Coordinates of C-alpha atoms in Angstrom, one line a residue:
Chain A
M180 CA 169.0 -10.3 -10.3
K181 CA 170.9 -7.0 -10.6
S182 CA 169.5 -4.7 -13.3
L183 CA 172.0 -3.5 -15.8
Y184 CA 172.1 -0.2 -17.8
V185 CA 172.5 -1.4 -21.4
I186 CA 173.0 0.6 -24.5
V187 CA 172.1 -1.2 -27.8
V188 CA 173.4 0.5 -30.9
G189 CA 171.5 -0.4 -34.0
C190 CA 167.8 -1.3 -34.0
G191 CA 167.7 -3.8 -36.8
R192 CA 166.7 -7.4 -36.4
L193 CA 169.4 -8.3 -33.9
G194 CA 169.5 -5.0 -32.0
A195 CA 165.7 -4.8 -31.6
H196 CA 165.5 -8.5 -30.6
L197 CA 168.2 -8.0 -28.0
A198 CA 166.6 -4.8 -26.7
N199 CA 163.3 -6.6 -26.3
L200 CA 164.8 -9.6 -24.5
L201 CA 167.0 -7.5 -22.2
S202 CA 164.2 -5.0 -21.4
Q203 CA 161.8 -7.9 -20.7
S204 CA 164.2 -9.4 -18.2
G205 CA 164.3 -6.2 -16.2
H206 CA 167.3 -4.4 -17.5
R207 CA 167.3 -0.7 -18.3
V208 CA 167.8 -0.4 -22.0
V209 CA 168.5 2.5 -24.4
V210 CA 168.5 1.8 -28.1
I211 CA 170.2 4.1 -30.5
D212 CA 169.5 4.2 -34.2
R213 CA 170.0 6.8 -37.0
D214 CA 166.7 5.9 -38.5
K215 CA 163.6 6.5 -36.4
E216 CA 161.6 4.0 -38.5
S217 CA 163.8 1.2 -37.2
F218 CA 162.3 1.6 -33.7
S219 CA 159.2 0.0 -35.1
N220 CA 161.1 -3.3 -34.7
L221 CA 160.8 -3.0 -31.0
S222 CA 157.9 -4.8 -29.3
S223 CA 155.5 -2.6 -27.5
E224 CA 154.9 -5.3 -24.9
A225 CA 158.4 -6.4 -24.3
F226 CA 160.3 -3.1 -24.6
S227 CA 160.0 -0.4 -21.9
G228 CA 163.3 1.3 -22.4
F229 CA 164.3 4.5 -24.2
K230 CA 165.0 5.3 -27.8
V231 CA 167.6 7.8 -29.0
E232 CA 167.6 8.8 -32.7
G233 CA 171.1 9.7 -33.8
D234 CA 174.4 8.5 -35.1
A235 CA 176.2 6.5 -32.4
S236 CA 179.6 7.3 -33.9
E237 CA 179.1 10.8 -32.7
P238 CA 180.0 11.1 -29.0
E239 CA 177.2 13.5 -28.4
T240 CA 174.7 10.8 -29.3
L241 CA 176.3 8.4 -26.8
R242 CA 176.2 11.1 -24.2
Q243 CA 172.5 11.6 -24.9
A244 CA 172.1 7.9 -24.1
K245 CA 173.8 8.5 -20.8
I246 CA 176.8 6.4 -21.7
G247 CA 178.5 7.4 -18.4
Q248 CA 176.1 5.1 -16.6
A249 CA 176.2 2.2 -18.9
D250 CA 177.3 -1.2 -17.6
L251 CA 177.2 -2.7 -21.1
L252 CA 177.2 -1.5 -24.7
I253 CA 176.2 -3.8 -27.5
A254 CA 177.1 -2.6 -31.0
A255 CA 174.8 -4.4 -33.4
T256 CA 174.5 -2.3 -36.5
R257 CA 174.9 -4.0 -39.9
E258 CA 178.4 -2.4 -40.4
D259 CA 181.4 -4.1 -38.8
N260 CA 183.4 -1.0 -38.9
V261 CA 180.8 1.1 -37.2
N262 CA 180.3 -1.6 -34.5
I263 CA 184.0 -1.7 -33.8
M264 CA 184.4 2.0 -33.8
V265 CA 181.5 2.6 -31.4
A266 CA 182.6 -0.2 -29.2
L267 CA 186.1 1.2 -29.0
V268 CA 184.9 4.7 -28.3
A269 CA 182.6 3.3 -25.5
K270 CA 185.5 1.5 -24.0
K271 CA 188.4 3.9 -24.4
S272 CA 186.7 7.3 -24.2
F273 CA 183.8 6.6 -21.9
G274 CA 185.2 3.7 -19.8
V275 CA 182.3 1.4 -20.4
K276 CA 183.4 -1.9 -18.7
N277 CA 181.7 -4.3 -21.0
V278 CA 181.4 -3.9 -24.7
M279 CA 180.3 -6.3 -27.4
A280 CA 180.3 -5.9 -31.1
R281 CA 178.6 -8.0 -33.7
V282 CA 181.0 -8.8 -36.6
Y283 CA 180.2 -10.3 -39.9
D284 CA 183.7 -10.6 -41.1
T285 CA 185.1 -13.4 -38.9
R286 CA 188.6 -13.1 -40.3
R287 CA 189.1 -10.0 -38.1
E288 CA 187.8 -11.4 -34.9
G289 CA 191.2 -12.1 -33.5
L290 CA 192.3 -8.5 -34.0
Y291 CA 189.2 -7.1 -32.2
R292 CA 189.8 -9.5 -29.3
E293 CA 193.3 -8.2 -29.0
M294 CA 191.8 -4.7 -28.6
G295 CA 189.7 -6.0 -25.7
L296 CA 186.4 -6.2 -27.5
E297 CA 184.0 -9.1 -27.1
T298 CA 182.7 -10.1 -30.4
V299 CA 179.7 -12.1 -31.5
S300 CA 179.4 -13.5 -35.0
P301 CA 176.0 -14.7 -36.1
I302 CA 177.6 -16.4 -39.1
L303 CA 179.9 -18.4 -36.9
L304 CA 177.2 -19.3 -34.5
A305 CA 174.9 -20.3 -37.4
G306 CA 177.7 -22.3 -39.0
E307 CA 178.2 -24.3 -35.8
E308 CA 174.4 -24.8 -35.4
F309 CA 174.1 -26.0 -39.0
F310 CA 176.9 -28.3 -38.6
R311 CA 175.4 -29.8 -35.5
L312 CA 172.1 -30.2 -37.2
V313 CA 173.6 -31.7 -40.3
Y314 CA 175.4 -34.3 -38.2
K315 CA 172.2 -35.0 -36.4
A316 CA 170.2 -35.3 -39.5
L317 CA 172.6 -37.4 -41.5
D318 CA 174.3 -39.4 -38.8
A319 CA 171.3 -40.4 -36.8
G320 CA 169.3 -40.6 -40.0
G321 CA 166.2 -38.9 -38.5
E322 CA 164.8 -35.5 -38.8
K323 CA 164.7 -33.5 -35.5
Chain B
M36 CA 181.0 -40.0 -40.2
L37 CA 179.4 -38.3 -43.1
D38 CA 181.3 -40.1 -45.9
D39 CA 179.5 -40.1 -49.2
K40 CA 176.4 -38.3 -47.9
R41 CA 175.0 -36.3 -50.8
V42 CA 174.3 -32.7 -49.8
L43 CA 172.8 -29.9 -51.9
I44 CA 173.7 -26.4 -50.7
V45 CA 172.0 -23.3 -52.2
G46 CA 173.9 -20.1 -51.6
C47 CA 177.6 -19.8 -51.5
G48 CA 177.9 -16.7 -49.2
R49 CA 179.8 -16.7 -45.9
L50 CA 177.6 -19.3 -44.4
G51 CA 177.1 -21.5 -47.4
S52 CA 180.8 -21.6 -48.3
Q53 CA 181.8 -22.3 -44.7
L54 CA 179.4 -25.3 -44.6
A55 CA 180.5 -26.5 -48.1
N56 CA 184.2 -26.4 -47.1
R57 CA 183.6 -28.1 -43.8
L58 CA 181.2 -30.8 -45.1
N59 CA 183.6 -31.5 -48.0
R60 CA 186.3 -32.2 -45.6
E61 CA 184.0 -34.5 -43.8
G62 CA 183.7 -36.5 -46.9
C63 CA 180.3 -35.4 -48.2
R64 CA 179.5 -35.2 -51.9
I65 CA 178.3 -31.7 -52.4
T66 CA 176.5 -29.8 -55.1
I67 CA 176.6 -26.0 -54.4
V68 CA 174.5 -23.5 -56.3
D69 CA 174.9 -19.8 -56.5
K70 CA 173.7 -17.2 -59.0
D71 CA 177.0 -15.4 -58.8
D72 CA 180.1 -17.1 -60.2
S73 CA 182.5 -15.1 -58.0
A74 CA 180.9 -16.5 -54.9
F75 CA 182.7 -19.8 -55.6
T76 CA 186.0 -18.3 -54.9
A77 CA 185.2 -18.7 -51.2
L78 CA 185.5 -22.5 -51.7
E79 CA 188.8 -24.1 -50.7
E80 CA 191.1 -25.6 -53.3
E81 CA 190.3 -29.0 -51.8
F82 CA 186.6 -28.6 -52.6
Q83 CA 185.6 -31.6 -54.7
G84 CA 181.9 -30.9 -55.2
I85 CA 179.9 -29.7 -58.1
R86 CA 179.6 -25.9 -58.6
L87 CA 176.5 -24.8 -60.4
K88 CA 176.1 -21.2 -61.4
G89 CA 172.6 -19.9 -61.8
D90 CA 169.2 -19.3 -60.2
A91 CA 168.4 -22.5 -58.2
L92 CA 164.7 -22.1 -59.2
D93 CA 165.6 -22.0 -62.8
E94 CA 164.5 -25.2 -64.6
S95 CA 167.8 -25.9 -66.3
V96 CA 169.7 -25.4 -63.1
M97 CA 167.3 -27.7 -61.3
K98 CA 167.8 -30.3 -63.9
E99 CA 171.5 -30.1 -63.5
A100 CA 171.3 -30.3 -59.8
H101 CA 168.9 -33.2 -60.0
V102 CA 171.4 -35.5 -61.6
R103 CA 171.9 -36.8 -58.1
E104 CA 169.7 -37.7 -55.3
Y105 CA 170.4 -36.0 -52.0
D106 CA 170.3 -37.0 -48.4
L107 CA 170.1 -33.4 -47.3
A108 CA 169.4 -30.0 -48.8
I109 CA 170.5 -26.7 -47.2
A110 CA 169.1 -23.3 -48.2
V111 CA 171.3 -20.5 -47.1
T112 CA 170.8 -17.6 -49.6
G113 CA 170.5 -14.1 -48.2
K114 CA 166.7 -14.1 -48.6
D115 CA 164.4 -15.8 -46.1
D116 CA 161.5 -16.2 -48.7
L117 CA 163.8 -17.7 -51.2
N118 CA 165.2 -20.2 -48.7
L119 CA 161.7 -21.3 -47.7
I120 CA 160.7 -21.8 -51.4
L121 CA 163.9 -23.7 -52.1
G122 CA 163.3 -25.9 -49.1
L123 CA 159.9 -26.7 -50.3
V124 CA 161.1 -27.4 -53.8
A125 CA 163.9 -29.6 -52.5
R126 CA 161.5 -31.7 -50.5
E127 CA 158.4 -31.7 -52.7
L128 CA 160.0 -31.9 -56.1
F129 CA 163.4 -33.5 -55.5
G130 CA 162.1 -35.7 -52.7
V131 CA 165.1 -34.7 -50.5
P132 CA 164.3 -36.3 -47.1
R133 CA 165.9 -33.7 -44.9
V134 CA 165.9 -29.9 -45.3
I135 CA 167.6 -27.2 -43.3
V136 CA 166.9 -23.6 -44.1
R137 CA 168.3 -20.3 -42.7
V138 CA 165.7 -17.8 -41.6
R139 CA 167.1 -14.5 -40.5
D140 CA 163.9 -12.9 -39.2
P141 CA 163.3 -14.1 -35.7
S142 CA 159.6 -13.4 -35.7
R143 CA 159.2 -15.5 -38.8
S144 CA 161.4 -18.2 -37.4
D145 CA 158.9 -18.8 -34.7
S146 CA 155.9 -19.2 -37.1
L147 CA 157.3 -21.9 -39.4
G148 CA 156.2 -24.9 -37.6
G149 CA 153.8 -25.9 -40.4
F150 CA 156.7 -26.3 -42.9
K151 CA 158.3 -29.0 -40.8
F152 CA 161.7 -27.7 -41.8
I153 CA 164.7 -27.6 -39.5
T154 CA 165.5 -23.9 -39.3
V155 CA 168.5 -22.0 -38.1
C156 CA 168.0 -18.3 -37.2
P157 CA 171.4 -16.6 -36.8
T158 CA 169.7 -13.5 -35.3
N159 CA 168.2 -15.6 -32.5
L160 CA 171.5 -17.5 -31.9
A161 CA 173.5 -14.2 -31.6
A162 CA 170.9 -12.7 -29.3
D163 CA 170.7 -15.8 -27.1
S164 CA 174.4 -15.9 -26.9
I165 CA 174.6 -12.3 -25.8
V166 CA 171.8 -12.7 -23.3
N167 CA 173.3 -15.8 -21.9
Q168 CA 176.6 -14.1 -21.4
V169 CA 174.9 -11.2 -19.6
E170 CA 172.9 -13.6 -17.4
S171 CA 175.7 -15.9 -16.5
A172 CA 177.9 -12.9 -15.6
L173 CA 175.1 -11.6 -13.4
A174 CA 174.5 -14.9 -11.8
G175 CA 178.2 -14.9 -10.9
G176 CA 177.6 -11.6 -9.1
D177 CA 180.1 -10.0 -11.5
T178 CA 179.3 -7.9 -14.5
R179 CA 182.6 -8.7 -16.1
P180 CA 184.2 -10.3 -17.9
F181 CA 181.5 -11.7 -20.2
D182 CA 183.3 -14.6 -21.6
N183 CA 182.2 -15.3 -25.1
P184 CA 181.2 -19.0 -25.6
A185 CA 180.8 -18.4 -29.3
K186 CA 184.4 -18.9 -30.1

């Protein structure tokens, strides 16, 4: 499998989990976070990528992460606006081909899509999963 | 169909309200609890269930919620610990046969086997969705576009 150069912005629960998974499957991963402490969420076994401490909304930080080489950028901070902004900058200013942004506020998903951003909404995904499980639990009558 | 199934939902945030609205449309009889009154504004006008304001672990709130028996309890507050406690209370004290809880922390989500809850981890779902998109794009020999199956 081809190895990708992936930048993950935000090293919270989602960002760190993604960085671990992607690094483990052989991709080259750089994680950016403003807060050095958040790097402790990375697994010492799974993660063999690089860490950049800094604010990803500043282009200099993205350059430090060698954004020019990135195949994919995933914006996974806890702020929708930061995610969208970073994703847009990556796409428009640095020409990153694939960008994904985590969004909490699903009402704006359509707008982001029009701007060419792929979005991932944990809430929507969880809603679908809950609904599927509720159906399974109530309709079939059994647990699991 | 889910007609007349009785469902207790604790937490009326984005996820809880989404579930409440949807299950209400499916014909479930819902009781939804939130400590914050304004959370209920996320419920649709058509919502026919019972809204209970208060701490779900508060005795008086519990009594009010317990006027019904439930087929299913769903704990989707913003706090993992609270959701687990609520799940236990629903099962052990209310005798609710099926419990689904949200657990945000993926490392914890893996270690909850002993509780025998059905758990949903939005973080894992989002991460899996992204990794799947990356992998399927790579398997196709193309790094773009990553179609998003989430929506």
